[in-house]
Amino acid sequence: MIKQLGAILLALAATGAVAQTGPLGALQCTGKPVTIRLSIIKPGQLALFKKAVADHQAWYAKNGNGTKVAMVRLTKRAGGALSYDDGTAMTVVTYDAKPQPAKDAGYAAFVKEYQDSSTVKDEHRGCLG
């Protein structure tokens, strides 16, 4: 009985019925899967955060993956004047349908830049479209 159950689970995993892959796990997305992060930028580290975003995008491009990484500058209002808030930013990652590239030294480098320049306050995953 245990051997049969093991064989059934192995067969399901091989067909992908149990697999939890991609940014949305097993959920189907008829548009594009996205991850949206709100980051608190460490004082004086906005330039490094921007570099992390650029290096993140370059890593996907170098690996032949069409995933797009974009930074959203947020605004703040002080005394009626609107300005950019250098203390917060959002990133929007819109994933390609291709599998994610293998993590390598380039991946570790941009992750370190994010960690050195910011703290993720909030993260949401969803389907665009």
PDB file of C-alpha atoms in Angstrom:
ATOM      1  CA  MET A   1       0.000   0.000   0.000  1.00  0.00           C
ATOM      2  CA  ILE A   2       2.792   2.454   0.916  1.00  0.00           C
ATOM      3  CA  LYS A   3       4.673   1.572  -2.279  1.00  0.00           C
ATOM      4  CA  GLN A   4       1.529   2.275  -4.343  1.00  0.00           C
ATOM      5  CA  LEU A   5       0.960   5.622  -2.625  1.00  0.00           C
ATOM      6  CA  GLY A   6       4.603   6.567  -3.209  1.00  0.00           C
ATOM      7  CA  ALA A   7       4.319   5.613  -6.882  1.00  0.00           C
ATOM      8  CA  ILE A   8       1.144   7.705  -7.284  1.00  0.00           C
ATOM      9  CA  LEU A   9       2.766  10.757  -5.641  1.00  0.00           C
ATOM     10  CA  LEU A  10       5.868  10.338  -7.793  1.00  0.00           C
ATOM     11  CA  ALA A  11       3.727  10.124 -10.947  1.00  0.00           C
ATOM     12  CA  LEU A  12       1.744  13.237  -9.970  1.00  0.00           C
ATOM     13  CA  ALA A  13       4.947  15.172  -9.287  1.00  0.00           C
ATOM     14  CA  ALA A  14       6.362  14.120 -12.660  1.00  0.00           C
ATOM     15  CA  THR A  15       3.272  15.401 -14.468  1.00  0.00           C
ATOM     16  CA  GLY A  16       3.396  18.739 -12.672  1.00  0.00           C
ATOM     17  CA  ALA A  17       0.090  18.188 -10.868  1.00  0.00           C
ATOM     18  CA  VAL A  18       1.794  18.760  -7.524  1.00  0.00           C
ATOM     19  CA  ALA A  19       4.536  21.105  -8.671  1.00  0.00           C
ATOM     20  CA  GLN A  20       4.627  24.575  -7.111  1.00  0.00           C
ATOM     21  CA  THR A  21       6.751  26.498  -9.589  1.00  0.00           C
ATOM     22  CA  GLY A  22       6.903  30.087 -10.753  1.00  0.00           C
ATOM     23  CA  PRO A  23       6.016  33.312  -8.942  1.00  0.00           C
ATOM     24  CA  LEU A  24       2.389  32.258  -8.404  1.00  0.00           C
ATOM     25  CA  GLY A  25       3.002  28.629  -7.490  1.00  0.00           C
ATOM     26  CA  ALA A  26       0.370  26.438  -9.120  1.00  0.00           C
ATOM     27  CA  LEU A  27      -2.099  29.298  -9.744  1.00  0.00           C
ATOM     28  CA  GLN A  28      -2.964  29.914 -13.370  1.00  0.00           C
ATOM     29  CA  CYS A  29      -2.476  33.440 -14.719  1.00  0.00           C
ATOM     30  CA  THR A  30      -4.052  34.435 -18.040  1.00  0.00           C
ATOM     31  CA  GLY A  31      -1.971  37.639 -18.088  1.00  0.00           C
ATOM     32  CA  LYS A  32       1.533  38.106 -16.726  1.00  0.00           C
ATOM     33  CA  PRO A  33       2.643  37.070 -13.226  1.00  0.00           C
ATOM     34  CA  VAL A  34       4.030  40.012 -11.256  1.00  0.00           C
ATOM     35  CA  THR A  35       5.753  40.717  -7.968  1.00  0.00           C
ATOM     36  CA  ILE A  36       5.381  44.189  -6.498  1.00  0.00           C
ATOM     37  CA  ARG A  37       7.594  45.208  -3.593  1.00  0.00           C
ATOM     38  CA  LEU A  38       7.540  48.339  -1.457  1.00  0.00           C
ATOM     39  CA  SER A  39      11.038  49.040  -0.161  1.00  0.00           C
ATOM     40  CA  ILE A  40      12.296  51.414   2.494  1.00  0.00           C
ATOM     41  CA  ILE A  41      15.497  52.958   1.138  1.00  0.00           C
ATOM     42  CA  LYS A  42      18.301  53.312   3.642  1.00  0.00           C
ATOM     43  CA  PRO A  43      19.503  56.915   4.093  1.00  0.00           C
ATOM     44  CA  GLY A  44      21.770  57.981   1.250  1.00  0.00           C
ATOM     45  CA  GLN A  45      21.352  54.672  -0.617  1.00  0.00           C
ATOM     46  CA  LEU A  46      18.934  55.602  -3.423  1.00  0.00           C
ATOM     47  CA  ALA A  47      21.693  55.453  -6.066  1.00  0.00           C
ATOM     48  CA  LEU A  48      22.663  51.920  -4.970  1.00  0.00           C
ATOM     49  CA  PHE A  49      18.999  50.870  -5.012  1.00  0.00           C
ATOM     50  CA  LYS A  50      18.667  52.179  -8.592  1.00  0.00           C
ATOM     51  CA  LYS A  51      21.810  50.220  -9.501  1.00  0.00           C
ATOM     52  CA  ALA A  52      20.295  47.069  -7.971  1.00  0.00           C
ATOM     53  CA  VAL A  53      17.185  47.504 -10.134  1.00  0.00           C
ATOM     54  CA  ALA A  54      19.313  48.021 -13.270  1.00  0.00           C
ATOM     55  CA  ASP A  55      21.536  45.034 -12.429  1.00  0.00           C
ATOM     56  CA  HIS A  56      18.443  42.909 -11.715  1.00  0.00           C
ATOM     57  CA  GLN A  57      17.070  43.742 -15.186  1.00  0.00           C
ATOM     58  CA  ALA A  58      20.464  43.174 -16.812  1.00  0.00           C
ATOM     59  CA  TRP A  59      20.719  39.727 -15.170  1.00  0.00           C
ATOM     60  CA  TYR A  60      17.453  38.625 -16.791  1.00  0.00           C
ATOM     61  CA  ALA A  61      18.528  40.039 -20.173  1.00  0.00           C
ATOM     62  CA  LYS A  62      21.943  38.347 -19.955  1.00  0.00           C
ATOM     63  CA  ASN A  63      20.200  35.029 -19.295  1.00  0.00           C
ATOM     64  CA  GLY A  64      17.868  35.401 -22.311  1.00  0.00           C
ATOM     65  CA  ASN A  65      14.769  35.840 -20.170  1.00  0.00           C
ATOM     66  CA  GLY A  66      12.162  38.490 -21.032  1.00  0.00           C
ATOM     67  CA  THR A  67      11.263  39.291 -17.413  1.00  0.00           C
ATOM     68  CA  LYS A  68      11.067  43.068 -16.890  1.00  0.00           C
ATOM     69  CA  VAL A  69      12.088  44.883 -13.711  1.00  0.00           C
ATOM     70  CA  ALA A  70      10.945  48.468 -13.166  1.00  0.00           C
ATOM     71  CA  MET A  71      11.352  50.952 -10.339  1.00  0.00           C
ATOM     72  CA  VAL A  72       8.479  53.208  -9.316  1.00  0.00           C
ATOM     73  CA  ARG A  73       9.479  56.467  -7.630  1.00  0.00           C
ATOM     74  CA  LEU A  74       6.946  57.410  -4.981  1.00  0.00           C
ATOM     75  CA  THR A  75       5.935  60.944  -4.098  1.00  0.00           C
ATOM     76  CA  LYS A  76       5.298  62.747  -0.845  1.00  0.00           C
ATOM     77  CA  ARG A  77       3.555  65.989  -0.038  1.00  0.00           C
ATOM     78  CA  ALA A  78       5.025  68.427   2.458  1.00  0.00           C
ATOM     79  CA  GLY A  79       3.421  71.819   3.046  1.00  0.00           C
ATOM     80  CA  GLY A  80       1.445  71.497  -0.166  1.00  0.00           C
ATOM     81  CA  ALA A  81       4.525  70.806  -2.297  1.00  0.00           C
ATOM     82  CA  LEU A  82       4.853  67.485  -4.082  1.00  0.00           C
ATOM     83  CA  SER A  83       8.291  65.869  -4.297  1.00  0.00           C
ATOM     84  CA  TYR A  84       9.866  62.465  -4.801  1.00  0.00           C
ATOM     85  CA  ASP A  85      10.392  60.458  -1.637  1.00  0.00           C
ATOM     86  CA  ASP A  86      14.002  59.237  -1.596  1.00  0.00           C
ATOM     87  CA  GLY A  87      13.125  57.026   1.386  1.00  0.00           C
ATOM     88  CA  THR A  88      10.732  54.677  -0.417  1.00  0.00           C
ATOM     89  CA  ALA A  89      10.408  53.017  -3.800  1.00  0.00           C
ATOM     90  CA  MET A  90       8.495  50.206  -5.422  1.00  0.00           C
ATOM     91  CA  THR A  91       9.734  47.574  -7.822  1.00  0.00           C
ATOM     92  CA  VAL A  92       7.488  45.776 -10.270  1.00  0.00           C
ATOM     93  CA  VAL A  93       8.777  42.509 -11.718  1.00  0.00           C
ATOM     94  CA  THR A  94       6.724  41.277 -14.690  1.00  0.00           C
ATOM     95  CA  TYR A  95       7.740  37.693 -15.383  1.00  0.00           C
ATOM     96  CA  ASP A  96       8.401  36.065 -18.735  1.00  0.00           C
ATOM     97  CA  ALA A  97       6.684  32.750 -19.442  1.00  0.00           C
ATOM     98  CA  LYS A  98      10.118  31.114 -19.650  1.00  0.00           C
ATOM     99  CA  PRO A  99      11.463  29.344 -16.568  1.00  0.00           C
ATOM    100  CA  GLN A 100      13.532  31.473 -14.213  1.00  0.00           C
ATOM    101  CA  PRO A 101      17.293  31.385 -14.874  1.00  0.00           C
ATOM    102  CA  ALA A 102      19.522  29.523 -12.429  1.00  0.00           C
ATOM    103  CA  LYS A 103      20.764  31.693  -9.573  1.00  0.00           C
ATOM    104  CA  ASP A 104      24.443  32.532 -10.006  1.00  0.00           C
ATOM    105  CA  ALA A 105      27.034  35.092  -8.885  1.00  0.00           C
ATOM    106  CA  GLY A 106      25.267  37.840 -10.864  1.00  0.00           C
ATOM    107  CA  TYR A 107      22.031  37.064  -9.035  1.00  0.00           C
ATOM    108  CA  ALA A 108      23.795  37.151  -5.661  1.00  0.00           C
ATOM    109  CA  ALA A 109      25.380  40.510  -6.568  1.00  0.00           C
ATOM    110  CA  PHE A 110      22.115  42.362  -7.264  1.00  0.00           C
ATOM    111  CA  VAL A 111      20.422  40.764  -4.235  1.00  0.00           C
ATOM    112  CA  LYS A 112      23.272  42.094  -2.065  1.00  0.00           C
ATOM    113  CA  GLU A 113      22.811  45.560  -3.598  1.00  0.00           C
ATOM    114  CA  TYR A 114      19.120  45.457  -2.659  1.00  0.00           C
ATOM    115  CA  GLN A 115      19.983  44.291   0.877  1.00  0.00           C
ATOM    116  CA  ASP A 116      22.667  46.952   1.311  1.00  0.00           C
ATOM    117  CA  SER A 117      20.392  49.752   0.087  1.00  0.00           C
ATOM    118  CA  SER A 118      16.933  48.875   1.344  1.00  0.00           C
ATOM    119  CA  THR A 119      14.545  46.771   3.389  1.00  0.00           C
ATOM    120  CA  VAL A 120      11.463  45.222   1.827  1.00  0.00           C
ATOM    121  CA  LYS A 121       8.450  46.502   3.749  1.00  0.00           C
ATOM    122  CA  ASP A 122       5.743  44.733   1.759  1.00  0.00           C
ATOM    123  CA  GLU A 123       5.535  42.237  -1.095  1.00  0.00           C
ATOM    124  CA  HIS A 124       2.579  41.214  -3.247  1.00  0.00           C
ATOM    125  CA  ARG A 125       2.371  38.626  -6.006  1.00  0.00           C
ATOM    126  CA  GLY A 126      -0.413  38.573  -8.536  1.00  0.00           C
ATOM    127  CA  CYS A 127      -1.523  38.391 -12.131  1.00  0.00           C
ATOM    128  CA  LEU A 128      -1.419  41.463 -14.378  1.00  0.00           C
ATOM    129  CA  GLY A 129      -4.224  41.476 -16.887  1.00  0.00           C
TER     130      GLY A 129
END
